[in-house]
PDB file of C-alpha atoms in Angstrom:
ATOM      1  CA  MET O  22       1.620 -52.519  59.150  1.00  0.00           C
ATOM      2  CA  ALA O  23      -0.909 -49.848  58.140  1.00  0.00           C
ATOM      3  CA  ASP O  24      -3.400 -51.048  60.754  1.00  0.00           C
ATOM      4  CA  ARG O  25      -0.723 -50.999  63.430  1.00  0.00           C
ATOM      5  CA  ARG O  26       0.328 -47.460  62.472  1.00  0.00           C
ATOM      6  CA  GLU O  27      -3.222 -46.134  62.686  1.00  0.00           C
ATOM      7  CA  ASN O  28      -3.470 -47.321  66.287  1.00  0.00           C
ATOM      8  CA  LEU O  29      -0.133 -45.894  67.424  1.00  0.00           C
ATOM      9  CA  ARG O  30      -0.222 -42.833  69.639  1.00  0.00           C
ATOM     10  CA  ALA O  31       0.629 -39.547  67.936  1.00  0.00           C
ATOM     11  CA  ALA O  32       3.185 -37.149  69.388  1.00  0.00           C
ATOM     12  CA  ASP O  33       2.989 -33.374  69.673  1.00  0.00           C
ATOM     13  CA  VAL O  34       5.318 -33.015  66.700  1.00  0.00           C
ATOM     14  CA  ASP O  35       2.871 -35.075  64.599  1.00  0.00           C
ATOM     15  CA  ARG O  36      -0.007 -32.825  65.618  1.00  0.00           C
ATOM     16  CA  GLN O  37       2.114 -29.779  64.787  1.00  0.00           C
ATOM     17  CA  PHE O  38       2.869 -31.192  61.330  1.00  0.00           C
ATOM     18  CA  VAL O  39      -0.853 -31.646  60.663  1.00  0.00           C
ATOM     19  CA  ALA O  40      -1.547 -28.112  61.916  1.00  0.00           C
ATOM     20  CA  GLU O  41       1.085 -26.734  59.516  1.00  0.00           C
ATOM     21  CA  ARG O  42      -0.388 -28.727  56.624  1.00  0.00           C
ATOM     22  CA  LEU O  43      -3.851 -27.395  57.481  1.00  0.00           C
ATOM     23  CA  LYS O  44      -2.485 -23.838  57.532  1.00  0.00           C
ATOM     24  CA  ALA O  45      -0.967 -24.405  54.083  1.00  0.00           C
ATOM     25  CA  ALA O  46      -4.324 -25.725  52.825  1.00  0.00           C
ATOM     26  CA  LEU O  47      -6.045 -22.633  54.245  1.00  0.00           C
ATOM     27  CA  ASP O  48      -3.522 -20.362  52.534  1.00  0.00           C
ATOM     28  CA  GLU O  49      -4.058 -22.237  49.253  1.00  0.00           C
ATOM     29  CA  GLY O  50      -7.831 -21.724  49.524  1.00  0.00           C
ATOM     30  CA  ARG O  51      -8.584 -25.431  49.945  1.00  0.00           C
ATOM     31  CA  LEU O  52     -10.238 -24.912  53.348  1.00  0.00           C
ATOM     32  CA  SER O  53     -12.607 -22.270  54.615  1.00  0.00           C
ATOM     33  CA  LEU O  54     -11.735 -20.524  57.854  1.00  0.00           C
ATOM     34  CA  GLY O  55     -14.463 -22.414  59.732  1.00  0.00           C
ATOM     35  CA  GLU O  56     -13.359 -25.778  58.372  1.00  0.00           C
ATOM     36  CA  TYR O  57      -9.748 -24.937  59.203  1.00  0.00           C
ATOM     37  CA  ASP O  58     -10.736 -24.087  62.768  1.00  0.00           C
ATOM     38  CA  ASP O  59     -12.690 -27.339  63.186  1.00  0.00           C
ATOM     39  CA  ARG O  60      -9.895 -29.476  61.754  1.00  0.00           C
ATOM     40  CA  LEU O  61      -7.273 -27.696  63.833  1.00  0.00           C
ATOM     41  CA  LYS O  62      -9.239 -28.465  67.001  1.00  0.00           C
ATOM     42  CA  ASP O  63      -9.515 -32.092  65.885  1.00  0.00           C
ATOM     43  CA  ALA O  64      -5.778 -32.213  65.147  1.00  0.00           C
ATOM     44  CA  TYR O  65      -4.797 -31.086  68.618  1.00  0.00           C
ATOM     45  CA  ALA O  66      -7.364 -33.471  70.153  1.00  0.00           C
ATOM     46  CA  ALA O  67      -6.158 -36.438  68.065  1.00  0.00           C
ATOM     47  CA  ARG O  68      -4.694 -39.365  69.943  1.00  0.00           C
ATOM     48  CA  THR O  69      -3.524 -41.713  67.164  1.00  0.00           C
ATOM     49  CA  TYR O  70      -2.024 -41.520  63.703  1.00  0.00           C
ATOM     50  CA  GLY O  71      -5.327 -42.769  62.346  1.00  0.00           C
ATOM     51  CA  ASP O  72      -7.080 -39.716  63.804  1.00  0.00           C
ATOM     52  CA  LEU O  73      -4.518 -37.420  62.178  1.00  0.00           C
ATOM     53  CA  ASP O  74      -4.706 -39.253  58.857  1.00  0.00           C
ATOM     54  CA  ALA O  75      -8.482 -38.762  58.768  1.00  0.00           C
ATOM     55  CA  ILE O  76      -8.038 -34.989  59.143  1.00  0.00           C
ATOM     56  CA  LEU O  77      -5.791 -34.748  56.077  1.00  0.00           C
ATOM     57  CA  ARG O  78      -7.281 -37.538  53.952  1.00  0.00           C
ATOM     58  CA  ASP O  79      -9.164 -35.295  51.479  1.00  0.00           C
ATOM     59  CA  LEU O  80      -6.297 -32.826  50.983  1.00  0.00           C
ATOM     60  CA  PRO O  81      -3.950 -33.253  48.006  1.00  0.00           C
ATOM     61  CA  GLY O  82      -0.372 -34.228  48.667  1.00  0.00           C
ATOM     62  CA  PHE O  83      -1.251 -36.408  51.642  1.00  0.00           C
ATOM     63  CA  HIS O  84      -0.586 -40.129  51.374  1.00  0.00           C
ATOM     64  CA  PRO O  85      -0.486 -42.153  54.589  1.00  0.00           C
ATOM     65  CA  VAL O  86       2.297 -44.742  54.666  1.00  0.00           C
ATOM     66  CA  GLY O  87      -0.198 -47.611  54.507  1.00  0.00           C
ATOM     67  CA  GLY O  88      -1.879 -46.271  51.361  1.00  0.00           C
ATOM     68  CA  SER O  89       1.332 -45.410  49.578  1.00  0.00           C
ATOM     69  CA  GLN O  90       2.723 -47.637  46.864  1.00  0.00           C
ATOM     70  CA  ILE O  91       6.201 -46.295  47.558  1.00  0.00           C
ATOM     71  CA  GLU O  92       8.103 -47.971  50.337  1.00  0.00           C
ATOM     72  CA  PRO O  93       9.778 -45.662  52.844  1.00  0.00           C
ATOM     73  CA  GLN O  94      13.495 -45.506  52.221  1.00  0.00           C
ATOM     74  CA  GLU O  95      16.300 -45.434  54.732  1.00  0.00           C
ATOM     75  CA  PRO O  96      18.224 -42.164  54.875  1.00  0.00           C
ATOM     76  CA  PRO O  97      21.371 -42.175  52.747  1.00  0.00           C
ATOM     77  CA  VAL O  98      24.580 -43.308  54.381  1.00  0.00           C
ATOM     78  CA  ASP O  99      27.434 -40.860  54.684  1.00  0.00           C
ATOM     79  CA  ASP O 100      29.703 -40.492  51.702  1.00  0.00           C
ATOM     80  CA  PRO O 101      32.038 -43.516  51.740  1.00  0.00           C
ATOM     81  CA  ASP O 102      34.955 -41.283  50.735  1.00  0.00           C
ATOM     82  CA  GLU O 103      34.497 -39.321  53.962  1.00  0.00           C
ATOM     83  CA  ARG O 104      34.644 -42.494  56.073  1.00  0.00           C
ATOM     84  CA  LYS O 105      37.745 -43.975  54.488  1.00  0.00           C
ATOM     85  CA  GLY O 106      41.000 -43.731  56.343  1.00  0.00           C
ATOM     86  CA  SER O 107      43.741 -41.466  55.056  1.00  0.00           C
ATOM     87  CA  SER O 108      45.836 -44.507  54.162  1.00  0.00           C
ATOM     88  CA  ASP O 109      44.849 -44.060  50.510  1.00  0.00           C
ATOM     89  CA  GLY O 110      46.685 -40.708  50.473  1.00  0.00           C
ATOM     90  CA  ARG O 111      43.605 -38.626  49.703  1.00  0.00           C
ATOM     91  CA  ASN O 112      42.409 -35.710  51.742  1.00  0.00           C
ATOM     92  CA  PRO O 113      38.790 -35.442  52.850  1.00  0.00           C
ATOM     93  CA  ARG O 114      36.700 -33.158  50.664  1.00  0.00           C
ATOM     94  CA  TRP O 115      35.836 -30.786  53.491  1.00  0.00           C
ATOM     95  CA  LEU O 116      39.545 -30.154  54.060  1.00  0.00           C
ATOM     96  CA  LEU O 117      40.095 -29.344  50.406  1.00  0.00           C
ATOM     97  CA  GLY O 118      37.073 -27.037  50.544  1.00  0.00           C
ATOM     98  CA  VAL O 119      38.305 -24.976  53.490  1.00  0.00           C
ATOM     99  CA  TRP O 120      41.788 -24.651  51.988  1.00  0.00           C
ATOM    100  CA  SER O 121      40.229 -23.563  48.686  1.00  0.00           C
ATOM    101  CA  ALA O 122      38.206 -20.881  50.469  1.00  0.00           C
ATOM    102  CA  TRP O 123      41.367 -19.687  52.231  1.00  0.00           C
ATOM    103  CA  LEU O 124      43.268 -19.543  48.934  1.00  0.00           C
ATOM    104  CA  VAL O 125      40.522 -17.526  47.228  1.00  0.00           C
ATOM    105  CA  ALA O 126      40.238 -15.049  50.110  1.00  0.00           C
ATOM    106  CA  VAL O 127      44.008 -14.549  50.371  1.00  0.00           C
ATOM    107  CA  SER O 128      44.331 -14.204  46.587  1.00  0.00           C
ATOM    108  CA  VAL O 129      41.662 -11.513  46.451  1.00  0.00           C
ATOM    109  CA  ASN O 130      43.356  -9.617  49.284  1.00  0.00           C
ATOM    110  CA  VAL O 131      46.804  -9.863  47.658  1.00  0.00           C
ATOM    111  CA  VAL O 132      45.402  -8.626  44.329  1.00  0.00           C
ATOM    112  CA  ILE O 133      43.772  -5.663  46.089  1.00  0.00           C
ATOM    113  CA  TRP O 134      47.046  -4.945  47.905  1.00  0.00           C
ATOM    114  CA  ALA O 135      48.981  -5.146  44.613  1.00  0.00           C
ATOM    115  CA  LEU O 136      46.544  -2.797  42.834  1.00  0.00           C
ATOM    116  CA  VAL O 137      46.755  -0.271  45.672  1.00  0.00           C
ATOM    117  CA  SER O 138      50.553  -0.490  45.668  1.00  0.00           C
ATOM    118  CA  ILE O 139      50.761  -0.038  41.893  1.00  0.00           C
ATOM    119  CA  SER O 140      48.318   2.872  41.865  1.00  0.00           C
ATOM    120  CA  GLY O 141      50.225   4.561  44.691  1.00  0.00           C
ATOM    121  CA  GLY O 142      53.573   4.180  42.960  1.00  0.00           C
ATOM    122  CA  GLU O 143      55.233   2.420  45.899  1.00  0.00           C
ATOM    123  CA  PRO O 144      54.554  -0.718  47.901  1.00  0.00           C
ATOM    124  CA  VAL O 145      52.297  -0.204  50.901  1.00  0.00           C
ATOM    125  CA  TYR O 146      52.293  -2.188  54.133  1.00  0.00           C
ATOM    126  CA  PHE O 147      51.544  -5.866  53.338  1.00  0.00           C
ATOM    127  CA  TRP O 148      48.277  -6.067  55.267  1.00  0.00           C
ATOM    128  CA  PRO O 149      47.007  -9.322  53.608  1.00  0.00           C
ATOM    129  CA  MET O 150      49.271 -11.243  55.981  1.00  0.00           C
ATOM    130  CA  TRP O 151      46.685 -10.514  58.703  1.00  0.00           C
ATOM    131  CA  VAL O 152      44.082 -12.335  56.638  1.00  0.00           C
ATOM    132  CA  ALA O 153      46.334 -15.187  55.535  1.00  0.00           C
ATOM    133  CA  GLY O 154      48.272 -15.768  58.757  1.00  0.00           C
ATOM    134  CA  PRO O 155      45.735 -16.497  61.513  1.00  0.00           C
ATOM    135  CA  TRP O 156      43.275 -18.269  59.234  1.00  0.00           C
ATOM    136  CA  GLY O 157      46.091 -20.282  57.660  1.00  0.00           C
ATOM    137  CA  ALA O 158      47.449 -21.257  61.089  1.00  0.00           C
ATOM    138  CA  VAL O 159      44.060 -22.624  62.149  1.00  0.00           C
ATOM    139  CA  LEU O 160      43.716 -24.532  58.872  1.00  0.00           C
ATOM    140  CA  LEU O 161      47.236 -25.905  59.209  1.00  0.00           C
ATOM    141  CA  ALA O 162      46.466 -27.149  62.721  1.00  0.00           C
ATOM    142  CA  SER O 163      43.257 -28.779  61.434  1.00  0.00           C
ATOM    143  CA  THR O 164      45.099 -30.394  58.555  1.00  0.00           C
ATOM    144  CA  LEU O 165      47.832 -31.752  60.804  1.00  0.00           C
ATOM    145  CA  SER O 166      45.271 -33.173  63.243  1.00  0.00           C
ATOM    146  CA  VAL O 167      43.442 -34.913  60.388  1.00  0.00           C
ATOM    147  CA  LYS O 168      46.732 -36.322  59.131  1.00  0.00           C
ATOM    148  CA  ALA O 169      47.787 -37.412  62.637  1.00  0.00           C
ATOM    149  CA  LEU O 170      44.454 -39.041  63.466  1.00  0.00           C
ATOM    150  CA  GLY O 171      43.822 -40.197  59.964  1.00  0.00           C
ATOM    151  CA  ASN O 172      40.468 -39.651  58.371  1.00  0.00           C
ATOM    152  CA  ASN O 173      38.939 -42.112  60.808  1.00  0.00           C
ATOM    153  CA  ALA O 174      35.734 -40.939  62.446  1.00  0.00           C
ATOM    154  CA  ASP O 175      36.192 -43.276  65.446  1.00  0.00           C
ATOM    155  CA  ALA O 176      39.688 -41.969  66.204  1.00  0.00           C
ATOM    156  CA  GLN O 177      38.500 -38.368  65.873  1.00  0.00           C
ATOM    157  CA  LYS O 178      35.566 -39.044  68.215  1.00  0.00           C
ATOM    158  CA  ARG O 179      37.888 -40.615  70.812  1.00  0.00           C
ATOM    159  CA  TYR O 180      40.190 -37.590  70.522  1.00  0.00           C
ATOM    160  CA  ARG O 181      37.276 -35.150  70.988  1.00  0.00           C
ATOM    161  CA  ASP O 182      35.861 -37.090  73.934  1.00  0.00           C
ATOM    162  CA  SER O 183      39.191 -37.308  75.790  1.00  0.00           C
TER     163      SER O 183
END
């Protein structure tokens, strides 16, 4: 696998990664300005991963996949709780999070309103309703759509695409 990788053609994003790593090495004092310039030219002229690997080989923190003892790992799968349907009666965590944020914001506004009303000696216009109302209506619509569609990613995607 390592031999095959070294012969694969490098993309512009790979060359850019090497250029950024060289810049970091220059900033750390690991390369002189002349050596940085030479390696940067080589990086942008590189055709394969093997060419790019050779440019970084003597810098710390660089381990080509073929020389690494650690196998590359697949990215983690989404949280299984987020993919489950709503048939188990639980709400998705993101929904609980947005409602919690709404509750905190409305509570802070009501406390401020209450303190102003108490300090003034009489109740003032209940302005927190303008914070709670519109935001709450949007959250209620989101909650009802999640409940109607279930917490099923496929159903939500079909709904969005229609």
